[in-house]
Amino acid sequence: SRSLRRRLELALASADPENGRQRMERLMASSTRDLPALAAAELLAEAKSLTPLEKWRVASTWYRHALYKRAAPLFEDLAASPSAGVPNDEVHFLRGRCAFRRGQWGLAEEWYRSAAKLANRADRRADFEIHLARVFELRGDLESAVAAAIRAVRLKTTDPRRLFLARLRLRQDEPELAAKGISLVRSRASRSRGEMILAAHDLRRGDGEGARAHLARVRGREWSGASTVLAASLAVGGGRVEDGLAALDRAALSLDEFWTRQGRQVVASASAEVLAAWRQERRLEVTESEGRGRWRAYGRWASLENDPSVRLQLRREIESEFFSGWQDVSPEFPSGLAADLWALGLHREAARWDPSGFPHGEAATSA
């Protein structure tokens, strides 16, 4: 495997007094993201009289692993003495990124500006202008941020740059200009993201009708969960409770963990009478379904049910019907991120991070 080859290459490099430095440089040249690259950077940094290319590899690797304080002096050395084979604009840019990541806005601005002057391509200068706009935004200078974003769009127009400028326009309370920019984006995914940005702005202003109109124009899977739950929340809050609950029922099985929890809160906000009628409809759907349809009916109900006692009853029904010999075994994660994610209710994310907390004995209990 590639990961094992890279670990072996690191071991060979560290044991090769003649060609070890070249081996470590090549290791970092192919990738700076993994631990063998970081170990190679640490070993190479201990060598005497590093060449400019070796400094570039070490500094880039340290930057990739968030060691900004250690990478910054090497970038400064490279910027003071440009060398063939080392991209000078990227050196200045990464030095600015080191400052940005440490909250040094003024220093980041200086390095970004110098990177933009050194860039020989319009798209590179546009990228640097976007980063410069981000510095201004975080520093609270929205006018300068908008000016930099406009320069980026004019240098090389892309959908993400238009959306970035539109978001800044909304922060300056210029929704007309933001909507005009979003109307010019090309891809459907970008248009949907733009509509979500506009909807969020309307929600902050308390304009439910405007938000509903933008949410209705969202297309594609990426934003469908967010738009469905937000539109359902507006419908329930506006008195169209049945429409909101029906939309949530249709989308229940496609929502991710976060928007499922938000959908439960929307359902729970309905009156007791409406909730009773909704549960009766879900029960009827379960009763009239068979096989896979019955499994999906249970899934829709359980996803949106907010009452712990009802959820417990549903779990017992599902266990008895679909899992013979089921044992109620809760996962036990070691202390760490997976345990924290599970405690927060982010079960899918916890399982992705560390599935070892689940039992392995039987297929049913593992499932």
GROMACS .gro file of C-alpha atoms in nm:
model
  367
    1SER     CA    1   0.000   0.000   0.000
    2ARG     CA    2   0.104   0.359  -0.054
    3SER     CA    3   0.112   0.438   0.319
    4LEU     CA    4   0.337   0.141   0.392
    5ARG     CA    5   0.567   0.228   0.100
    6ARG     CA    6   0.609   0.577   0.240
    7ARG     CA    7   0.691   0.448   0.587
    8LEU     CA    8   0.948   0.210   0.437
    9GLU     CA    9   1.094   0.495   0.231
   10LEU     CA   10   1.132   0.701   0.549
   11ALA     CA   11   1.311   0.413   0.722
   12LEU     CA   12   1.547   0.372   0.424
   13ALA     CA   13   1.615   0.746   0.413
   14SER     CA   14   1.700   0.768   0.782
   15ALA     CA   15   1.947   0.477   0.747
   16ASP     CA   16   2.115   0.603   0.430
   17PRO     CA   17   2.400   0.846   0.511
   18GLU     CA   18   2.480   0.915   0.146
   19ASN     CA   19   2.140   0.960  -0.019
   20GLY     CA   20   1.916   1.006   0.287
   21ARG     CA   21   1.860   1.378   0.233
   22GLN     CA   22   1.754   1.328  -0.128
   23ARG     CA   23   1.521   1.046  -0.025
   24MET     CA   24   1.356   1.264   0.242
   25GLU     CA   25   1.322   1.555   0.002
   26ARG     CA   26   1.153   1.330  -0.255
   27LEU     CA   27   0.924   1.192   0.017
   28MET     CA   28   0.802   1.542   0.100
   29ALA     CA   29   0.786   1.638  -0.269
   30SER     CA   30   0.524   1.367  -0.335
   31SER     CA   31   0.310   1.462  -0.033
   32THR     CA   32   0.336   1.682   0.277
   33ARG     CA   33   0.016   1.563   0.442
   34ASP     CA   34   0.102   1.240   0.625
   35LEU     CA   35   0.316   1.152   0.926
   36PRO     CA   36   0.609   1.009   0.724
   37ALA     CA   37   0.640   1.351   0.556
   38LEU     CA   38   0.639   1.525   0.895
   39ALA     CA   39   0.901   1.283   1.031
   40ALA     CA   40   1.115   1.344   0.722
   41ALA     CA   41   1.087   1.721   0.775
   42GLU     CA   42   1.199   1.683   1.136
   43LEU     CA   43   1.499   1.474   1.034
   44LEU     CA   44   1.597   1.699   0.747
   45ALA     CA   45   1.566   2.014   0.959
   46GLU     CA   46   1.846   1.882   1.182
   47ALA     CA   47   2.089   1.870   0.889
   48LYS     CA   48   2.337   2.150   0.833
   49SER     CA   49   2.322   2.409   0.553
   50LEU     CA   50   1.987   2.325   0.399
   51THR     CA   51   1.948   2.405   0.032
   52PRO     CA   52   1.663   2.641  -0.070
   53LEU     CA   53   1.464   2.346  -0.207
   54GLU     CA   54   1.510   2.153   0.120
   55LYS     CA   55   1.399   2.459   0.319
   56TRP     CA   56   1.093   2.482   0.096
   57ARG     CA   57   1.001   2.118   0.154
   58VAL     CA   58   1.050   2.140   0.530
   59ALA     CA   59   0.860   2.469   0.566
   60SER     CA   60   0.572   2.347   0.347
   61THR     CA   61   0.541   2.029   0.552
   62TRP     CA   62   0.548   2.216   0.881
   63TYR     CA   63   0.282   2.453   0.750
   64ARG     CA   64   0.064   2.160   0.639
   65HIS     CA   65   0.083   2.019   0.993
   66ALA     CA   66  -0.005   2.355   1.154
   67LEU     CA   67   0.346   2.421   1.287
   68TYR     CA   68   0.320   2.783   1.179
   69LYS     CA   69   0.565   2.933   1.425
   70ARG     CA   70   0.841   2.697   1.308
   71ALA     CA   71   0.762   2.732   0.938
   72ALA     CA   72   0.752   3.114   0.932
   73PRO     CA   73   1.132   3.179   0.964
   74LEU     CA   74   1.209   2.936   0.682
   75PHE     CA   75   0.956   3.108   0.455
   76GLU     CA   76   1.113   3.444   0.542
   77ASP     CA   77   1.460   3.311   0.450
   78LEU     CA   78   1.328   3.187   0.118
   79ALA     CA   79   1.152   3.518   0.049
   80ALA     CA   80   1.474   3.712   0.117
   81SER     CA   81   1.674   3.492  -0.123
   82PRO     CA   82   1.457   3.371  -0.413
   83SER     CA   83   1.578   3.052  -0.577
   84ALA     CA   84   1.500   2.861  -0.893
   85GLY     CA   85   1.268   2.569  -0.829
   86VAL     CA   86   1.095   2.742  -0.537
   87PRO     CA   87   0.771   2.927  -0.628
   88ASN     CA   88   0.830   3.275  -0.488
   89ASP     CA   89   0.465   3.385  -0.484
   90GLU     CA   90   0.370   3.067  -0.296
   91VAL     CA   91   0.648   3.133  -0.041
   92HIS     CA   92   0.505   3.480   0.032
   93PHE     CA   93   0.151   3.344   0.038
   94LEU     CA   94   0.228   3.065   0.286
   95ARG     CA   95   0.417   3.308   0.507
   96GLY     CA   96   0.101   3.517   0.507
   97ARG     CA   97  -0.106   3.209   0.589
   98CYS     CA   98   0.118   3.142   0.890
   99ALA     CA   99   0.047   3.493   1.013
  100PHE     CA  100  -0.325   3.459   0.934
  101ARG     CA  101  -0.359   3.134   1.128
  102ARG     CA  102  -0.202   3.305   1.431
  103GLY     CA  103  -0.436   3.604   1.411
  104GLN     CA  104  -0.166   3.849   1.294
  105TRP     CA  105  -0.388   4.038   1.049
  106GLY     CA  106  -0.149   4.321   0.961
  107LEU     CA  107   0.141   4.086   0.890
  108ALA     CA  108  -0.083   3.856   0.687
  109GLU     CA  109  -0.197   4.154   0.476
  110GLU     CA  110   0.163   4.252   0.397
  111TRP     CA  111   0.260   3.905   0.280
  112TYR     CA  112  -0.059   3.854   0.079
  113ARG     CA  113  -0.001   4.184  -0.103
  114SER     CA  114   0.355   4.089  -0.189
  115ALA     CA  115   0.238   3.746  -0.309
  116ALA     CA  116  -0.017   3.914  -0.538
  117LYS     CA  117   0.257   4.135  -0.689
  118LEU     CA  118   0.478   3.832  -0.760
  119ALA     CA  119   0.203   3.618  -0.915
  120ASN     CA  120   0.220   3.589  -1.294
  121ARG     CA  121  -0.128   3.445  -1.347
  122ALA     CA  122  -0.465   3.615  -1.304
  123ASP     CA  123  -0.621   3.324  -1.118
  124ARG     CA  124  -0.338   3.324  -0.864
  125ARG     CA  125  -0.376   3.698  -0.804
  126ALA     CA  126  -0.751   3.646  -0.764
  127ASP     CA  127  -0.689   3.378  -0.500
  128PHE     CA  128  -0.461   3.611  -0.307
  129GLU     CA  129  -0.721   3.890  -0.324
  130ILE     CA  130  -0.980   3.655  -0.171
  131HIS     CA  131  -0.743   3.576   0.116
  132LEU     CA  132  -0.676   3.947   0.156
  133ALA     CA  133  -1.051   4.010   0.173
  134ARG     CA  134  -1.079   3.748   0.446
  135VAL     CA  135  -0.815   3.935   0.648
  136PHE     CA  136  -1.010   4.259   0.614
  137GLU     CA  137  -1.335   4.086   0.708
  138LEU     CA  138  -1.196   3.936   1.025
  139ARG     CA  139  -1.036   4.268   1.112
  140GLY     CA  140  -1.376   4.436   1.081
  141ASP     CA  141  -1.301   4.642   0.768
  142LEU     CA  142  -1.590   4.531   0.546
  143GLU     CA  143  -1.544   4.804   0.286
  144SER     CA  144  -1.186   4.697   0.214
  145ALA     CA  145  -1.299   4.333   0.215
  146VAL     CA  146  -1.565   4.403  -0.049
  147ALA     CA  147  -1.313   4.597  -0.261
  148ALA     CA  148  -1.067   4.306  -0.252
  149ALA     CA  149  -1.342   4.056  -0.338
  150ILE     CA  150  -1.450   4.272  -0.634
  151ARG     CA  151  -1.092   4.276  -0.761
  152ALA     CA  152  -1.081   3.897  -0.733
  153VAL     CA  153  -1.403   3.855  -0.933
  154ARG     CA  154  -1.278   4.091  -1.203
  155LEU     CA  155  -0.941   3.919  -1.227
  156LYS     CA  156  -1.088   3.570  -1.269
  157THR     CA  157  -1.458   3.512  -1.228
  158THR     CA  158  -1.566   3.187  -1.061
  159ASP     CA  159  -1.881   3.084  -0.878
  160PRO     CA  160  -1.711   3.055  -0.535
  161ARG     CA  161  -1.568   3.407  -0.571
  162ARG     CA  162  -1.907   3.548  -0.665
  163LEU     CA  163  -2.063   3.376  -0.364
  164PHE     CA  164  -1.790   3.508  -0.135
  165LEU     CA  165  -1.854   3.863  -0.260
  166ALA     CA  166  -2.230   3.812  -0.218
  167ARG     CA  167  -2.185   3.706   0.144
  168LEU     CA  168  -1.981   4.020   0.213
  169ARG     CA  169  -2.250   4.230   0.043
  170LEU     CA  170  -2.508   4.081   0.279
  171ARG     CA  171  -2.290   4.160   0.578
  172GLN     CA  172  -2.298   4.520   0.458
  173ASP     CA  173  -2.678   4.493   0.427
  174GLU     CA  174  -2.680   4.518   0.048
  175PRO     CA  175  -2.916   4.231  -0.046
  176GLU     CA  176  -2.995   4.369  -0.393
  177LEU     CA  177  -2.629   4.369  -0.497
  178ALA     CA  178  -2.579   4.026  -0.339
  179ALA     CA  179  -2.880   3.881  -0.524
  180LYS     CA  180  -2.757   4.030  -0.851
  181GLY     CA  181  -2.419   3.863  -0.809
  182ILE     CA  182  -2.573   3.528  -0.717
  183SER     CA  183  -2.797   3.541  -1.024
  184LEU     CA  184  -2.481   3.530  -1.238
  185VAL     CA  185  -2.338   3.206  -1.097
  186ARG     CA  186  -2.337   2.917  -1.341
  187SER     CA  187  -2.357   2.580  -1.167
  188ARG     CA  188  -2.674   2.451  -1.006
  189ALA     CA  189  -2.491   2.365  -0.684
  190SER     CA  190  -2.356   2.720  -0.657
  191ARG     CA  191  -2.698   2.869  -0.729
  192SER     CA  192  -2.847   2.656  -0.453
  193ARG     CA  193  -2.577   2.767  -0.212
  194GLY     CA  194  -2.645   3.127  -0.309
  195GLU     CA  195  -3.016   3.084  -0.243
  196MET     CA  196  -2.932   2.939   0.099
  197ILE     CA  197  -2.713   3.243   0.174
  198LEU     CA  198  -2.997   3.477   0.079
  199ALA     CA  199  -3.248   3.272   0.279
  200ALA     CA  200  -3.027   3.284   0.587
  201HIS     CA  201  -3.000   3.661   0.554
  202ASP     CA  202  -3.379   3.695   0.530
  203LEU     CA  203  -3.422   3.471   0.835
  204ARG     CA  204  -3.187   3.692   1.036
  205ARG     CA  205  -3.393   3.995   0.932
  206GLY     CA  206  -3.718   3.822   1.022
  207ASP     CA  207  -3.839   3.812   0.661
  208GLY     CA  208  -4.006   3.473   0.652
  209GLU     CA  209  -4.170   3.519   0.312
  210GLY     CA  210  -3.843   3.617   0.148
  211ALA     CA  211  -3.664   3.322   0.307
  212ARG     CA  212  -3.938   3.084   0.194
  213ALA     CA  213  -3.908   3.206  -0.165
  214HIS     CA  214  -3.531   3.150  -0.168
  215LEU     CA  215  -3.560   2.806  -0.008
  216ALA     CA  216  -3.811   2.701  -0.273
  217ARG     CA  217  -3.547   2.760  -0.541
  218VAL     CA  218  -3.284   2.535  -0.380
  219ARG     CA  219  -3.205   2.225  -0.589
  220GLY     CA  220  -2.969   1.929  -0.549
  221ARG     CA  221  -2.882   1.693  -0.267
  222GLU     CA  222  -2.615   1.904  -0.100
  223TRP     CA  223  -2.857   2.163   0.038
  224SER     CA  224  -3.185   1.972   0.023
  225GLY     CA  225  -3.182   1.874   0.391
  226ALA     CA  226  -3.115   2.223   0.518
  227SER     CA  227  -3.369   2.385   0.286
  228THR     CA  228  -3.639   2.129   0.368
  229VAL     CA  229  -3.604   2.164   0.746
  230LEU     CA  230  -3.587   2.544   0.735
  231ALA     CA  231  -3.888   2.563   0.502
  232ALA     CA  232  -4.079   2.323   0.729
  233SER     CA  233  -3.992   2.538   1.031
  234LEU     CA  234  -4.129   2.845   0.853
  235ALA     CA  235  -4.444   2.655   0.753
  236VAL     CA  236  -4.510   2.533   1.108
  237GLY     CA  237  -4.439   2.878   1.250
  238GLY     CA  238  -4.674   3.033   0.995
  239GLY     CA  239  -4.965   2.804   1.078
  240ARG     CA  240  -4.925   2.559   0.787
  241VAL     CA  241  -4.835   2.276   1.022
  242GLU     CA  242  -4.956   1.989   0.803
  243ASP     CA  243  -4.753   2.111   0.505
  244GLY     CA  244  -4.439   2.142   0.718
  245LEU     CA  245  -4.474   1.796   0.874
  246ALA     CA  246  -4.549   1.639   0.535
  247ALA     CA  247  -4.230   1.789   0.389
  248LEU     CA  248  -4.027   1.654   0.680
  249ASP     CA  249  -4.181   1.308   0.642
  250ARG     CA  250  -4.081   1.298   0.274
  251ALA     CA  251  -3.721   1.401   0.349
  252ALA     CA  252  -3.670   1.218   0.681
  253LEU     CA  253  -3.457   0.932   0.547
  254SER     CA  254  -3.224   1.162   0.350
  255LEU     CA  255  -3.139   1.405   0.632
  256ASP     CA  256  -2.798   1.393   0.796
  257GLU     CA  257  -2.752   1.375   1.173
  258PHE     CA  258  -2.762   1.750   1.236
  259TRP     CA  259  -3.068   1.828   1.025
  260THR     CA  260  -3.247   1.522   1.161
  261ARG     CA  261  -3.217   1.672   1.510
  262GLN     CA  262  -3.338   2.006   1.379
  263GLY     CA  263  -3.633   1.831   1.214
  264ARG     CA  264  -3.725   1.667   1.544
  265GLN     CA  265  -3.737   2.009   1.707
  266VAL     CA  266  -3.970   2.135   1.435
  267VAL     CA  267  -4.203   1.838   1.488
  268ALA     CA  268  -4.192   1.886   1.864
  269SER     CA  269  -4.299   2.250   1.826
  270ALA     CA  270  -4.642   2.145   1.698
  271SER     CA  271  -4.941   2.131   1.932
  272ALA     CA  272  -5.034   1.818   2.126
  273GLU     CA  273  -5.336   1.756   1.903
  274VAL     CA  274  -5.131   1.783   1.584
  275LEU     CA  275  -4.861   1.555   1.727
  276ALA     CA  276  -5.121   1.294   1.822
  277ALA     CA  277  -5.263   1.300   1.468
  278TRP     CA  278  -4.912   1.282   1.319
  279ARG     CA  279  -4.823   0.977   1.530
  280GLN     CA  280  -5.150   0.812   1.430
  281GLU     CA  281  -5.060   0.861   1.062
  282ARG     CA  282  -4.713   0.716   1.121
  283ARG     CA  283  -4.862   0.415   1.300
  284LEU     CA  284  -5.104   0.357   1.013
  285GLU     CA  285  -4.817   0.374   0.763
  286VAL     CA  286  -4.619   0.115   0.963
  287THR     CA  287  -4.919  -0.114   0.997
  288GLU     CA  288  -5.006  -0.107   0.627
  289SER     CA  289  -4.647  -0.162   0.508
  290GLU     CA  290  -4.456  -0.485   0.463
  291GLY     CA  291  -4.091  -0.585   0.427
  292ARG     CA  292  -3.858  -0.307   0.323
  293GLY     CA  293  -4.144  -0.058   0.312
  294ARG     CA  294  -4.221  -0.132   0.676
  295TRP     CA  295  -3.854  -0.081   0.768
  296ARG     CA  296  -3.853   0.259   0.593
  297ALA     CA  297  -4.180   0.357   0.761
  298TYR     CA  298  -4.028   0.285   1.101
  299GLY     CA  299  -3.719   0.481   0.997
  300ARG     CA  300  -3.917   0.791   0.898
  301TRP     CA  301  -4.109   0.785   1.225
  302ALA     CA  302  -3.808   0.722   1.447
  303SER     CA  303  -3.601   0.990   1.273
  304LEU     CA  304  -3.848   1.267   1.355
  305GLU     CA  305  -3.991   1.142   1.686
  306ASN     CA  306  -3.878   1.362   1.975
  307ASP     CA  307  -4.056   1.191   2.267
  308PRO     CA  308  -3.807   0.955   2.442
  309SER     CA  309  -4.079   0.715   2.555
  310VAL     CA  310  -4.219   0.679   2.202
  311ARG     CA  311  -3.869   0.635   2.061
  312LEU     CA  312  -3.802   0.360   2.315
  313GLN     CA  313  -4.123   0.186   2.216
  314LEU     CA  314  -4.030   0.209   1.848
  315ARG     CA  315  -3.688   0.065   1.920
  316ARG     CA  316  -3.841  -0.232   2.100
  317GLU     CA  317  -4.078  -0.297   1.811
  318ILE     CA  318  -3.795  -0.279   1.558
  319GLU     CA  319  -3.577  -0.511   1.768
  320SER     CA  320  -3.847  -0.771   1.809
  321GLU     CA  321  -3.951  -0.764   1.444
  322PHE     CA  322  -3.622  -0.730   1.257
  323PHE     CA  323  -3.353  -0.861   1.492
  324SER     CA  324  -3.403  -1.207   1.636
  325GLY     CA  325  -3.186  -1.267   1.939
  326TRP     CA  326  -3.115  -0.897   1.976
  327GLN     CA  327  -2.921  -0.792   2.282
  328ASP     CA  328  -2.934  -0.432   2.399
  329VAL     CA  329  -2.562  -0.359   2.390
  330SER     CA  330  -2.449   0.002   2.404
  331PRO     CA  331  -2.117   0.091   2.242
  332GLU     CA  332  -1.829   0.172   2.472
  333PHE     CA  333  -1.580   0.414   2.325
  334PRO     CA  334  -1.245   0.490   2.484
  335SER     CA  335  -1.201   0.843   2.606
  336GLY     CA  336  -1.149   1.067   2.306
  337LEU     CA  337  -1.322   1.229   2.010
  338ALA     CA  338  -1.547   0.932   1.926
  339ALA     CA  339  -1.680   0.919   2.282
  340ASP     CA  340  -1.744   1.294   2.277
  341LEU     CA  341  -1.925   1.272   1.942
  342TRP     CA  342  -2.143   0.986   2.069
  343ALA     CA  343  -2.228   1.182   2.385
  344LEU     CA  344  -2.336   1.478   2.170
  345GLY     CA  345  -2.571   1.255   1.972
  346LEU     CA  346  -2.355   1.251   1.659
  347HIS     CA  347  -2.367   0.874   1.631
  348ARG     CA  348  -2.283   0.844   1.263
  349GLU     CA  349  -1.980   1.070   1.301
  350ALA     CA  350  -1.863   0.875   1.608
  351ALA     CA  351  -1.886   0.548   1.419
  352ARG     CA  352  -1.687   0.692   1.128
  353TRP     CA  353  -1.414   0.821   1.356
  354ASP     CA  354  -1.372   0.505   1.564
  355PRO     CA  355  -1.599   0.205   1.498
  356SER     CA  356  -1.408  -0.008   1.750
  357GLY     CA  357  -1.649   0.093   2.028
  358PHE     CA  358  -1.920  -0.130   1.884
  359PRO     CA  359  -1.948  -0.501   1.965
  360HIS     CA  360  -1.800  -0.743   1.714
  361GLY     CA  361  -1.943  -1.076   1.825
  362GLU     CA  362  -2.266  -1.107   1.627
  363ALA     CA  363  -2.390  -0.939   1.314
  364ALA     CA  364  -2.718  -0.832   1.478
  365THR     CA  365  -2.557  -0.661   1.778
  366SER     CA  366  -2.295  -0.500   1.554
  367ALA     CA  367  -2.569  -0.361   1.333
   0.00000   0.00000   0.00000
